[in-house]
Amino acid sequence: MIDFANFSGLQAAVAVAASWVTWYTWKFFLSPLVYRDEPKELPYVIPFVGHTLSMVTGAHRMFLNGRKRFGNEPWAVTIMGQSLYVIPSADDVQAIYRAPKTLDFDPFIKEMLSKYGITADTANKMFDTLPGHTKNWMETSIDNFKLQMHPGDKLEYVQRRLLGFIDKSLLWERLRGRMVHKDGDAERIVSLYTWSEMVIVDAQTRAFFDEVLFEKCPELLAQFQIYEDESWKLPMDLPSFATKDLRSSKSAIEKGLRQYLRIPQEQRPNDSWIIKTLCEDMVNLGLDETQKVHVLFSFYRVMNANAYKLVFWIMSYLLFDPELKQEIVAEIQPAFSKGKYSAPDLDYIFNSCPLLVSTCEEVLRLTNWPIGTRTVQTDTVIGGKKLRQGRQLLMPYRAMHFDFNVFGADATTFNPRRFMQKSLLTNKSYRPFGGAAHYCPGRYIARREVQMFTAVMLMRFDMSILDAKRQTPHFPKMDNTLPSGGIQVPLKGEDLMVRVRPWM
């Protein structure tokens, strides 16, 4: 007898398989032939869903695979039901920069602001142009950040304070606290990651804010480290039970910022120009205290999110390459002609140490994961392909940083002399700080502080990698699961423990 139940099940399975084959054939073979003017799509197996979150954690590989399949043509990808365009070509990125209204960055900024607690009403105030004005509040703020951070008197003032604080922090007697895992008079075991973070974040905070902020938030640095460790959850809209530490650390920092804002400006004489201006502009915009705190927190987080991570990776590369380290020590030696513990000749470090500069730039290229995004406001053509209104597009700068045609056959490896070829610094495929109107204004001071930090650290401390349990140390593994928009962190447990002694 015929088993009708099994036969019906087989029929259903065949029907589902046939439907899937029909869908896949149309989606990835026939549709591109019919719609030749639209970007081809990276194939996926789950209809309508596309690439799942587990696939996204291999985002860098996905972008590289897309580039291998489609070359420099714009292509499309569906991630968890959302269709996105990917623009891999440096020339097409330039075209996007020239169309700021058609390909708009503002929706992304508004979405990120909402993650910090900034309401839609506040965001609307920031982006609405008032009668009689040519620019909205956000555009004016970007101009103000450029005034503070681009070369000029305002940058010189902040930079002098910042580098001075770093100089004072990198002393043997200041090597204390959470960074030290084993103390001693002649030798200490130190977390390189925490050391980099504590020195850089502390110096940047003191350079931009009055030091009274530390009185209002004594645990500022510790709470910021917790927030940074948990910040990968920020864009994911996870339930509250999964973001407890993220929210509590943010709340602790914002409590201190709230008390800070309540102090009259005349009692905060060391505020930088941008902090004073930002506070005045928030008053003029009519923001309530809570929204002011959220805005100030967003600035504080962005300001401190990357430099210390870059320092960690630079020092890791140098510690695993003793010959390179010695070459750089010899190169920077003249900057310390007055002694290892004297203030270094910064002009010499920045302008007469090509190997140091090239090494820092190469580490930036390898460890940075900047990614540009825009929203297509009207149908437009980029790279010969039609992009449809309402979709988002991504510019994976990190994939551009591994372009063999630009960076050579060894583009995936560490070459400390790569950027001695000066033209690479200005190559349109090298975008560590983004570009166009949203080109990171902090790029000038960021480059200088990591170069200065590296030079001072090398001159003042004898550092070596700690042999954990007599095993051969391995280079820290980078967390490449998700794009961070900046410098990637090491994987959990991949911090580098270093044995530190003072140079006599």
mmCIF file with all atom_site columns, C-alpha atoms in Angstrom, residues 130-220:
data_model
loop_
_atom_site.group_PDB
_atom_site.id
_atom_site.type_symbol
_atom_site.label_atom_id
_atom_site.label_alt_id
_atom_site.label_comp_id
_atom_site.label_asym_id
_atom_site.label_entity_id
_atom_site.label_seq_id
_atom_site.pdbx_PDB_ins_code
_atom_site.Cartn_x
_atom_site.Cartn_y
_atom_site.Cartn_z
_atom_site.occupancy
_atom_site.B_iso_or_equiv
_atom_site.pdbx_formal_charge
_atom_site.auth_seq_id
_atom_site.auth_comp_id
_atom_site.auth_asym_id
_atom_site.auth_atom_id
_atom_site.pdbx_PDB_model_num
ATOM 1  C CA . LEU A 1 130 ? 16.470 78.235 11.704 1.00 0.00 ? 130 LEU A CA 1
ATOM 2  C CA . PRO A 1 131 ? 15.106 81.220 9.760  1.00 0.00 ? 131 PRO A CA 1
ATOM 3  C CA . GLY A 1 132 ? 17.886 83.647 8.924  1.00 0.00 ? 132 GLY A CA 1
ATOM 4  C CA . HIS A 1 133 ? 20.605 80.987 9.268  1.00 0.00 ? 133 HIS A CA 1
ATOM 5  C CA . THR A 1 134 ? 22.464 79.215 6.473  1.00 0.00 ? 134 THR A CA 1
ATOM 6  C CA . LYS A 1 135 ? 23.576 76.239 8.599  1.00 0.00 ? 135 LYS A CA 1
ATOM 7  C CA . ASN A 1 136 ? 21.867 74.097 11.204 1.00 0.00 ? 136 ASN A CA 1
ATOM 8  C CA . TRP A 1 137 ? 23.232 73.454 14.712 1.00 0.00 ? 137 TRP A CA 1
ATOM 9  C CA . MET A 1 138 ? 24.983 70.225 13.700 1.00 0.00 ? 138 MET A CA 1
ATOM 10 C CA . GLU A 1 139 ? 26.728 71.813 10.723 1.00 0.00 ? 139 GLU A CA 1
ATOM 11 C CA . THR A 1 140 ? 27.846 74.721 12.900 1.00 0.00 ? 140 THR A CA 1
ATOM 12 C CA . SER A 1 141 ? 29.142 72.284 15.544 1.00 0.00 ? 141 SER A CA 1
ATOM 13 C CA . ILE A 1 142 ? 31.179 70.410 12.922 1.00 0.00 ? 142 ILE A CA 1
ATOM 14 C CA . ASP A 1 143 ? 32.703 73.739 11.855 1.00 0.00 ? 143 ASP A CA 1
ATOM 15 C CA . ASN A 1 144 ? 33.510 74.463 15.504 1.00 0.00 ? 144 ASN A CA 1
ATOM 16 C CA . PHE A 1 145 ? 35.241 71.113 15.952 1.00 0.00 ? 145 PHE A CA 1
ATOM 17 C CA . LYS A 1 146 ? 37.359 71.891 12.908 1.00 0.00 ? 146 LYS A CA 1
ATOM 18 C CA . LEU A 1 147 ? 38.283 75.275 14.409 1.00 0.00 ? 147 LEU A CA 1
ATOM 19 C CA . GLN A 1 148 ? 39.389 73.514 17.600 1.00 0.00 ? 148 GLN A CA 1
ATOM 20 C CA . MET A 1 149 ? 41.135 70.519 16.043 1.00 0.00 ? 149 MET A CA 1
ATOM 21 C CA . HIS A 1 150 ? 42.618 71.799 12.787 1.00 0.00 ? 150 HIS A CA 1
ATOM 22 C CA . PRO A 1 151 ? 46.067 73.464 12.820 1.00 0.00 ? 151 PRO A CA 1
ATOM 23 C CA . GLY A 1 152 ? 45.947 76.841 14.533 1.00 0.00 ? 152 GLY A CA 1
ATOM 24 C CA . ASP A 1 153 ? 46.119 78.506 17.940 1.00 0.00 ? 153 ASP A CA 1
ATOM 25 C CA . LYS A 1 154 ? 43.188 76.547 19.399 1.00 0.00 ? 154 LYS A CA 1
ATOM 26 C CA . LEU A 1 155 ? 44.738 73.198 18.453 1.00 0.00 ? 155 LEU A CA 1
ATOM 27 C CA . GLU A 1 156 ? 48.173 74.280 19.690 1.00 0.00 ? 156 GLU A CA 1
ATOM 28 C CA . TYR A 1 157 ? 46.767 75.091 23.130 1.00 0.00 ? 157 TYR A CA 1
ATOM 29 C CA . VAL A 1 158 ? 44.968 71.755 23.548 1.00 0.00 ? 158 VAL A CA 1
ATOM 30 C CA . GLN A 1 159 ? 47.817 69.777 22.009 1.00 0.00 ? 159 GLN A CA 1
ATOM 31 C CA . ARG A 1 160 ? 50.353 71.352 24.357 1.00 0.00 ? 160 ARG A CA 1
ATOM 32 C CA . ARG A 1 161 ? 48.226 70.388 27.361 1.00 0.00 ? 161 ARG A CA 1
ATOM 33 C CA . LEU A 1 162 ? 47.532 66.884 26.049 1.00 0.00 ? 162 LEU A CA 1
ATOM 34 C CA . LEU A 1 163 ? 51.143 66.010 25.266 1.00 0.00 ? 163 LEU A CA 1
ATOM 35 C CA . GLY A 1 164 ? 52.258 67.551 28.548 1.00 0.00 ? 164 GLY A CA 1
ATOM 36 C CA . PHE A 1 165 ? 49.877 65.319 30.509 1.00 0.00 ? 165 PHE A CA 1
ATOM 37 C CA . ILE A 1 166 ? 51.112 62.237 28.611 1.00 0.00 ? 166 ILE A CA 1
ATOM 38 C CA . ASP A 1 167 ? 54.715 63.229 29.350 1.00 0.00 ? 167 ASP A CA 1
ATOM 39 C CA . LYS A 1 168 ? 53.983 63.536 33.080 1.00 0.00 ? 168 LYS A CA 1
ATOM 40 C CA . SER A 1 169 ? 52.066 60.243 33.189 1.00 0.00 ? 169 SER A CA 1
ATOM 41 C CA . LEU A 1 170 ? 54.773 58.119 31.583 1.00 0.00 ? 170 LEU A CA 1
ATOM 42 C CA . LEU A 1 171 ? 56.995 58.033 34.655 1.00 0.00 ? 171 LEU A CA 1
ATOM 43 C CA . TRP A 1 172 ? 57.966 55.055 36.799 1.00 0.00 ? 172 TRP A CA 1
ATOM 44 C CA . GLU A 1 173 ? 56.387 56.552 39.925 1.00 0.00 ? 173 GLU A CA 1
ATOM 45 C CA . ARG A 1 174 ? 53.088 57.016 38.037 1.00 0.00 ? 174 ARG A CA 1
ATOM 46 C CA . LEU A 1 175 ? 52.952 53.359 37.032 1.00 0.00 ? 175 LEU A CA 1
ATOM 47 C CA . ARG A 1 176 ? 50.302 52.439 39.593 1.00 0.00 ? 176 ARG A CA 1
ATOM 48 C CA . GLY A 1 177 ? 46.699 51.281 39.858 1.00 0.00 ? 177 GLY A CA 1
ATOM 49 C CA . ARG A 1 178 ? 44.564 48.941 37.747 1.00 0.00 ? 178 ARG A CA 1
ATOM 50 C CA . MET A 1 179 ? 47.207 48.595 35.043 1.00 0.00 ? 179 MET A CA 1
ATOM 51 C CA . VAL A 1 180 ? 49.724 46.923 37.417 1.00 0.00 ? 180 VAL A CA 1
ATOM 52 C CA . HIS A 1 181 ? 49.171 43.189 37.965 1.00 0.00 ? 181 HIS A CA 1
ATOM 53 C CA . LYS A 1 182 ? 52.334 42.626 39.992 1.00 0.00 ? 182 LYS A CA 1
ATOM 54 C CA . ASP A 1 183 ? 54.128 45.442 41.782 1.00 0.00 ? 183 ASP A CA 1
ATOM 55 C CA . GLY A 1 184 ? 57.794 45.775 42.673 1.00 0.00 ? 184 GLY A CA 1
ATOM 56 C CA . ASP A 1 185 ? 60.468 48.400 43.237 1.00 0.00 ? 185 ASP A CA 1
ATOM 57 C CA . ALA A 1 186 ? 62.612 47.360 40.269 1.00 0.00 ? 186 ALA A CA 1
ATOM 58 C CA . GLU A 1 187 ? 60.108 45.564 38.036 1.00 0.00 ? 187 GLU A CA 1
ATOM 59 C CA . ARG A 1 188 ? 56.349 45.531 37.448 1.00 0.00 ? 188 ARG A CA 1
ATOM 60 C CA . ILE A 1 189 ? 54.005 43.319 35.432 1.00 0.00 ? 189 ILE A CA 1
ATOM 61 C CA . VAL A 1 190 ? 51.620 45.572 33.556 1.00 0.00 ? 190 VAL A CA 1
ATOM 62 C CA . SER A 1 191 ? 48.581 45.215 31.298 1.00 0.00 ? 191 SER A CA 1
ATOM 63 C CA . LEU A 1 192 ? 49.627 47.007 28.114 1.00 0.00 ? 192 LEU A CA 1
ATOM 64 C CA . TYR A 1 193 ? 46.008 47.615 27.110 1.00 0.00 ? 193 TYR A CA 1
ATOM 65 C CA . THR A 1 194 ? 44.968 49.130 30.444 1.00 0.00 ? 194 THR A CA 1
ATOM 66 C CA . TRP A 1 195 ? 48.187 51.152 30.670 1.00 0.00 ? 195 TRP A CA 1
ATOM 67 C CA . SER A 1 196 ? 47.575 52.669 27.241 1.00 0.00 ? 196 SER A CA 1
ATOM 68 C CA . GLU A 1 197 ? 43.944 53.405 28.064 1.00 0.00 ? 197 GLU A CA 1
ATOM 69 C CA . MET A 1 198 ? 44.556 54.976 31.481 1.00 0.00 ? 198 MET A CA 1
ATOM 70 C CA . VAL A 1 199 ? 47.308 57.307 30.260 1.00 0.00 ? 199 VAL A CA 1
ATOM 71 C CA . ILE A 1 200 ? 45.639 58.396 27.013 1.00 0.00 ? 200 ILE A CA 1
ATOM 72 C CA . VAL A 1 201 ? 42.069 58.805 28.319 1.00 0.00 ? 201 VAL A CA 1
ATOM 73 C CA . ASP A 1 202 ? 43.281 60.607 31.431 1.00 0.00 ? 202 ASP A CA 1
ATOM 74 C CA . ALA A 1 203 ? 45.416 63.004 29.346 1.00 0.00 ? 203 ALA A CA 1
ATOM 75 C CA . GLN A 1 204 ? 42.667 63.680 26.802 1.00 0.00 ? 204 GLN A CA 1
ATOM 76 C CA . THR A 1 205 ? 40.128 64.324 29.549 1.00 0.00 ? 205 THR A CA 1
ATOM 77 C CA . ARG A 1 206 ? 42.421 66.824 31.305 1.00 0.00 ? 206 ARG A CA 1
ATOM 78 C CA . ALA A 1 207 ? 43.297 68.517 28.000 1.00 0.00 ? 207 ALA A CA 1
ATOM 79 C CA . PHE A 1 208 ? 39.673 69.221 27.056 1.00 0.00 ? 208 PHE A CA 1
ATOM 80 C CA . PHE A 1 209 ? 37.918 69.483 30.436 1.00 0.00 ? 209 PHE A CA 1
ATOM 81 C CA . ASP A 1 210 ? 38.809 71.222 33.664 1.00 0.00 ? 210 ASP A CA 1
ATOM 82 C CA . GLU A 1 211 ? 40.290 68.776 36.176 1.00 0.00 ? 211 GLU A CA 1
ATOM 83 C CA . VAL A 1 212 ? 37.327 69.345 38.471 1.00 0.00 ? 212 VAL A CA 1
ATOM 84 C CA . LEU A 1 213 ? 35.590 66.688 36.369 1.00 0.00 ? 213 LEU A CA 1
ATOM 85 C CA . PHE A 1 214 ? 37.641 64.063 38.216 1.00 0.00 ? 214 PHE A CA 1
ATOM 86 C CA . GLU A 1 215 ? 36.334 65.432 41.526 1.00 0.00 ? 215 GLU A CA 1
ATOM 87 C CA . LYS A 1 216 ? 32.760 64.995 40.309 1.00 0.00 ? 216 LYS A CA 1
ATOM 88 C CA . CYS A 1 217 ? 33.462 61.545 38.881 1.00 0.00 ? 217 CYS A CA 1
ATOM 89 C CA . PRO A 1 218 ? 36.434 59.934 40.692 1.00 0.00 ? 218 PRO A CA 1
ATOM 90 C CA . GLU A 1 219 ? 35.826 56.587 38.954 1.00 0.00 ? 219 GLU A CA 1
ATOM 91 C CA . LEU A 1 220 ? 35.669 58.182 35.511 1.00 0.00 ? 220 LEU A CA 1
#
